[in-house]
mmCIF file of C-alpha atoms in Angstrom:
data_model
loop_
_atom_site.group_PDB
_atom_site.id
_atom_site.type_symbol
_atom_site.label_atom_id
_atom_site.label_comp_id
_atom_site.label_asym_id
_atom_site.label_seq_id
_atom_site.Cartn_x
_atom_site.Cartn_y
_atom_site.Cartn_z
ATOM 1 C CA UNK A 1 -29.804 -75.299 -6.883
ATOM 2 C CA UNK A 2 -32.117 -72.343 -6.917
ATOM 3 C CA UNK A 3 -33.142 -71.029 -4.393
ATOM 4 C CA UNK A 4 -36.598 -69.559 -3.571
ATOM 5 C CA UNK A 5 -37.546 -67.086 -1.317
ATOM 6 C CA UNK A 6 -38.012 -69.121 1.469
ATOM 7 C CA UNK A 7 -35.346 -71.259 1.185
ATOM 8 C CA UNK A 8 -33.701 -68.253 1.319
ATOM 9 C CA UNK A 9 -35.486 -67.264 4.911
ATOM 10 C CA UNK A 10 -34.968 -70.904 6.617
ATOM 11 C CA UNK A 11 -31.203 -70.239 5.980
ATOM 12 C CA UNK A 12 -31.050 -67.351 7.480
ATOM 13 C CA UNK A 13 -32.935 -68.406 9.775
ATOM 14 C CA UNK A 14 -30.194 -71.435 10.318
ATOM 15 C CA UNK A 15 -27.131 -69.363 10.083
ATOM 16 C CA UNK A 16 -29.100 -66.808 13.472
ATOM 17 C CA UNK A 17 -29.127 -70.456 15.170
ATOM 18 C CA UNK A 18 -29.739 -74.127 13.569
ATOM 19 C CA UNK A 19 -31.088 -75.147 17.385
ATOM 20 C CA UNK A 20 -34.402 -73.971 16.089
ATOM 21 C CA UNK A 21 -36.711 -77.739 15.720
ATOM 22 C CA UNK A 22 -38.426 -77.833 12.566
ATOM 23 C CA UNK A 23 -42.009 -76.875 14.902
ATOM 24 C CA UNK A 24 -40.187 -73.179 15.447
ATOM 25 C CA UNK A 25 -39.039 -72.550 12.056
ATOM 26 C CA UNK A 26 -42.540 -73.390 10.692
ATOM 27 C CA UNK A 27 -44.265 -70.950 13.151
ATOM 28 C CA UNK A 28 -41.401 -68.205 11.227
ATOM 29 C CA UNK A 29 -42.516 -68.992 8.263
ATOM 30 C CA UNK A 30 -45.759 -69.659 8.220
ATOM 31 C CA UNK A 31 -44.990 -73.831 6.252
ATOM 32 C CA UNK A 32 -46.083 -77.036 8.249
ATOM 33 C CA UNK A 33 -43.539 -79.011 9.835
ATOM 34 C CA UNK A 34 -42.767 -81.337 7.583
ATOM 35 C CA UNK A 35 -42.472 -78.939 4.872
ATOM 36 C CA UNK A 36 -39.889 -77.734 7.306
ATOM 37 C CA UNK A 37 -38.049 -81.147 7.203
ATOM 38 C CA UNK A 38 -37.803 -81.334 3.898
ATOM 39 C CA UNK A 39 -36.463 -78.288 3.040
ATOM 40 C CA UNK A 40 -33.619 -78.597 5.303
ATOM 41 C CA UNK A 41 -32.906 -81.741 3.816
ATOM 42 C CA UNK A 42 -33.248 -80.819 0.246
ATOM 43 C CA UNK A 43 -30.103 -77.760 1.459
ATOM 44 C CA UNK A 44 -28.235 -80.546 3.251
ATOM 45 C CA UNK A 45 -28.050 -83.157 0.366
ATOM 46 C CA UNK A 46 -27.322 -80.812 -1.945
ATOM 47 C CA UNK A 47 -24.296 -79.225 -0.098
ATOM 48 C CA UNK A 48 -25.704 -76.164 0.121
ATOM 49 C CA UNK A 49 -25.819 -76.680 4.544
ATOM 50 C CA UNK A 50 -21.815 -78.673 4.218
ATOM 51 C CA UNK A 51 -22.583 -78.235 8.155
ATOM 52 C CA UNK A 52 -23.278 -77.018 12.035
ATOM 53 C CA UNK A 53 -20.930 -76.438 13.603
ATOM 54 C CA UNK A 54 -21.260 -74.796 17.312
ATOM 55 C CA UNK A 55 -19.113 -71.270 17.403
ATOM 56 C CA UNK A 56 -17.072 -70.991 21.032
ATOM 57 C CA UNK A 57 -15.700 -67.793 22.589
ATOM 58 C CA UNK A 58 -12.287 -66.487 22.110
ATOM 59 C CA UNK A 59 -12.154 -65.386 25.164
ATOM 60 C CA UNK A 60 -13.682 -67.954 28.091
ATOM 61 C CA UNK A 61 -11.535 -70.264 25.713
ATOM 62 C CA UNK A 62 -8.119 -68.796 26.133
ATOM 63 C CA UNK A 63 -7.875 -67.991 22.016
ATOM 64 C CA UNK A 64 -7.823 -65.051 22.271
ATOM 65 C CA UNK A 65 -5.025 -63.178 19.982
ATOM 66 C CA UNK A 66 -5.758 -63.637 16.691
ATOM 67 C CA UNK A 67 -3.004 -62.895 14.711
ATOM 68 C CA UNK A 68 -3.149 -63.070 10.537
ATOM 69 C CA UNK A 69 -0.013 -64.544 9.633
ATOM 70 C CA UNK A 70 1.471 -63.614 5.567
ATOM 71 C CA UNK A 71 3.629 -66.319 4.068
ATOM 72 C CA UNK A 72 5.325 -66.254 0.899
ATOM 73 C CA UNK A 73 6.350 -69.458 -0.663
ATOM 74 C CA UNK A 74 10.339 -69.886 -2.096
ATOM 75 C CA UNK A 75 9.257 -71.515 -5.319
ATOM 76 C CA UNK A 76 5.551 -71.598 -6.690
ATOM 77 C CA UNK A 77 6.053 -74.697 -7.657
ATOM 78 C CA UNK A 78 3.104 -77.438 -7.874
ATOM 79 C CA UNK A 79 4.416 -79.512 -5.517
ATOM 80 C CA UNK A 80 5.629 -76.316 -2.828
ATOM 81 C CA UNK A 81 2.069 -75.156 -3.032
ATOM 82 C CA UNK A 82 0.268 -78.728 -2.777
ATOM 83 C CA UNK A 83 2.983 -79.659 0.817
ATOM 84 C CA UNK A 84 2.759 -76.078 2.202
ATOM 85 C CA UNK A 85 -1.696 -76.448 2.178
ATOM 86 C CA UNK A 86 -1.020 -79.971 3.271
ATOM 87 C CA UNK A 87 1.298 -79.328 6.241
ATOM 88 C CA UNK A 88 -1.277 -76.249 7.291
ATOM 89 C CA UNK A 89 -4.144 -78.300 6.965
ATOM 90 C CA UNK A 90 -2.384 -80.096 10.688
ATOM 91 C CA UNK A 91 -1.466 -77.228 12.570
ATOM 92 C CA UNK A 92 -3.751 -76.027 14.872
ATOM 93 C CA UNK A 93 -3.692 -73.581 15.744
ATOM 94 C CA UNK A 94 -4.557 -71.756 12.344
ATOM 95 C CA UNK A 95 -8.161 -71.121 12.029
ATOM 96 C CA UNK A 96 -8.777 -70.197 8.502
ATOM 97 C CA UNK A 97 -5.958 -70.546 5.501
ATOM 98 C CA UNK A 98 -6.353 -68.536 2.131
ATOM 99 C CA UNK A 99 -4.532 -68.919 -0.745
ATOM 100 C CA UNK A 100 -4.230 -65.695 -2.426
ATOM 101 C CA UNK A 101 -2.656 -63.043 -5.155
ATOM 102 C CA UNK A 102 -0.176 -59.942 -4.291
ATOM 103 C CA UNK A 103 2.964 -59.768 -2.359
ATOM 104 C CA UNK A 104 1.756 -62.496 -0.222
ATOM 105 C CA UNK A 105 1.046 -66.063 -1.786
ATOM 106 C CA UNK A 106 -1.599 -67.601 1.935
ATOM 107 C CA UNK A 107 -2.753 -66.291 4.458
ATOM 108 C CA UNK A 108 -3.318 -67.421 7.965
ATOM 109 C CA UNK A 109 -5.595 -66.470 10.562
ATOM 110 C CA UNK A 110 -4.240 -68.205 13.882
ATOM 111 C CA UNK A 111 -5.765 -67.883 17.237
ATOM 112 C CA UNK A 112 -3.866 -68.682 20.726
ATOM 113 C CA UNK A 113 -3.100 -67.634 23.598
ATOM 114 C CA UNK A 114 -0.703 -64.690 24.134
ATOM 115 C CA UNK A 115 2.289 -63.859 21.457
ATOM 116 C CA UNK A 116 4.622 -66.161 24.042
ATOM 117 C CA UNK A 117 2.027 -68.776 22.236
ATOM 118 C CA UNK A 118 2.236 -67.806 19.441
ATOM 119 C CA UNK A 119 6.243 -66.915 19.454
ATOM 120 C CA UNK A 120 5.838 -71.189 20.238
ATOM 121 C CA UNK A 121 4.002 -71.941 17.456
ATOM 122 C CA UNK A 122 6.164 -69.944 15.285
ATOM 123 C CA UNK A 123 8.820 -71.207 16.074
ATOM 124 C CA UNK A 124 7.265 -75.169 16.228
ATOM 125 C CA UNK A 125 5.842 -75.159 13.955
ATOM 126 C CA UNK A 126 4.840 -72.921 10.999
ATOM 127 C CA UNK A 127 8.767 -72.378 10.562
ATOM 128 C CA UNK A 128 9.185 -75.699 9.928
ATOM 129 C CA UNK A 129 7.408 -76.139 7.391
ATOM 130 C CA UNK A 130 9.366 -76.530 3.881
ATOM 131 C CA UNK A 131 9.256 -73.736 1.238
ATOM 132 C CA UNK A 132 8.858 -71.134 3.538
ATOM 133 C CA UNK A 133 10.800 -67.993 2.750
ATOM 134 C CA UNK A 134 9.187 -65.199 4.805
ATOM 135 C CA UNK A 135 5.852 -64.613 6.758
ATOM 136 C CA UNK A 136 5.000 -60.890 8.374
ATOM 137 C CA UNK A 137 3.191 -60.997 10.996
ATOM 138 C CA UNK A 138 -0.696 -58.890 12.240
ATOM 139 C CA UNK A 139 -2.011 -58.735 15.882
ATOM 140 C CA UNK A 140 -5.879 -58.030 16.460
ATOM 141 C CA UNK A 141 -6.149 -55.107 18.404
ATOM 142 C CA UNK A 142 -9.963 -55.606 18.301
ATOM 143 C CA UNK A 143 -13.076 -57.068 16.517
ATOM 144 C CA UNK A 144 -15.329 -55.077 14.918
ATOM 145 C CA UNK A 145 -16.728 -57.514 12.890
ATOM 146 C CA UNK A 146 -17.345 -61.384 12.541
ATOM 147 C CA UNK A 147 -19.690 -63.412 11.254
ATOM 148 C CA UNK A 148 -20.618 -66.277 9.697
ATOM 149 C CA UNK A 149 -23.326 -65.497 8.017
ATOM 150 C CA UNK A 150 -24.127 -65.238 4.388
ATOM 151 C CA UNK A 151 -26.678 -62.735 2.471
ATOM 152 C CA UNK A 152 -29.353 -63.886 0.527
#
């Protein structure tokens, strides 16, 4: 789907606050409420907008101990890769998982309460997954930038 400048502006506004009404968006973009509604529906139906979410304050929900855990698999067999990916999907503490190139096979972003909570996660969940050869953990000192917005 080819996005025009109005679509890009609309998406930018929605990424900033998706709870804006079509009336508010029509005022910002100089289009009718109906035109805004139709554009949003077109963007949703085409999959450009995949879902709407609420972003939580990690401090207020006590999940502000953020860990980047690098995982190396014992072998790169297709069944090992697929099994690891299936199992990691069930780990609620893992908020993001990336299959990467380089020294490690995966990078996991993990949100827990504190270091004790992370130790418990490692001992009772992550290290029980099959085919993990090694892990390397880095702990967040401070959050410099965190955005979900994609600049178009």
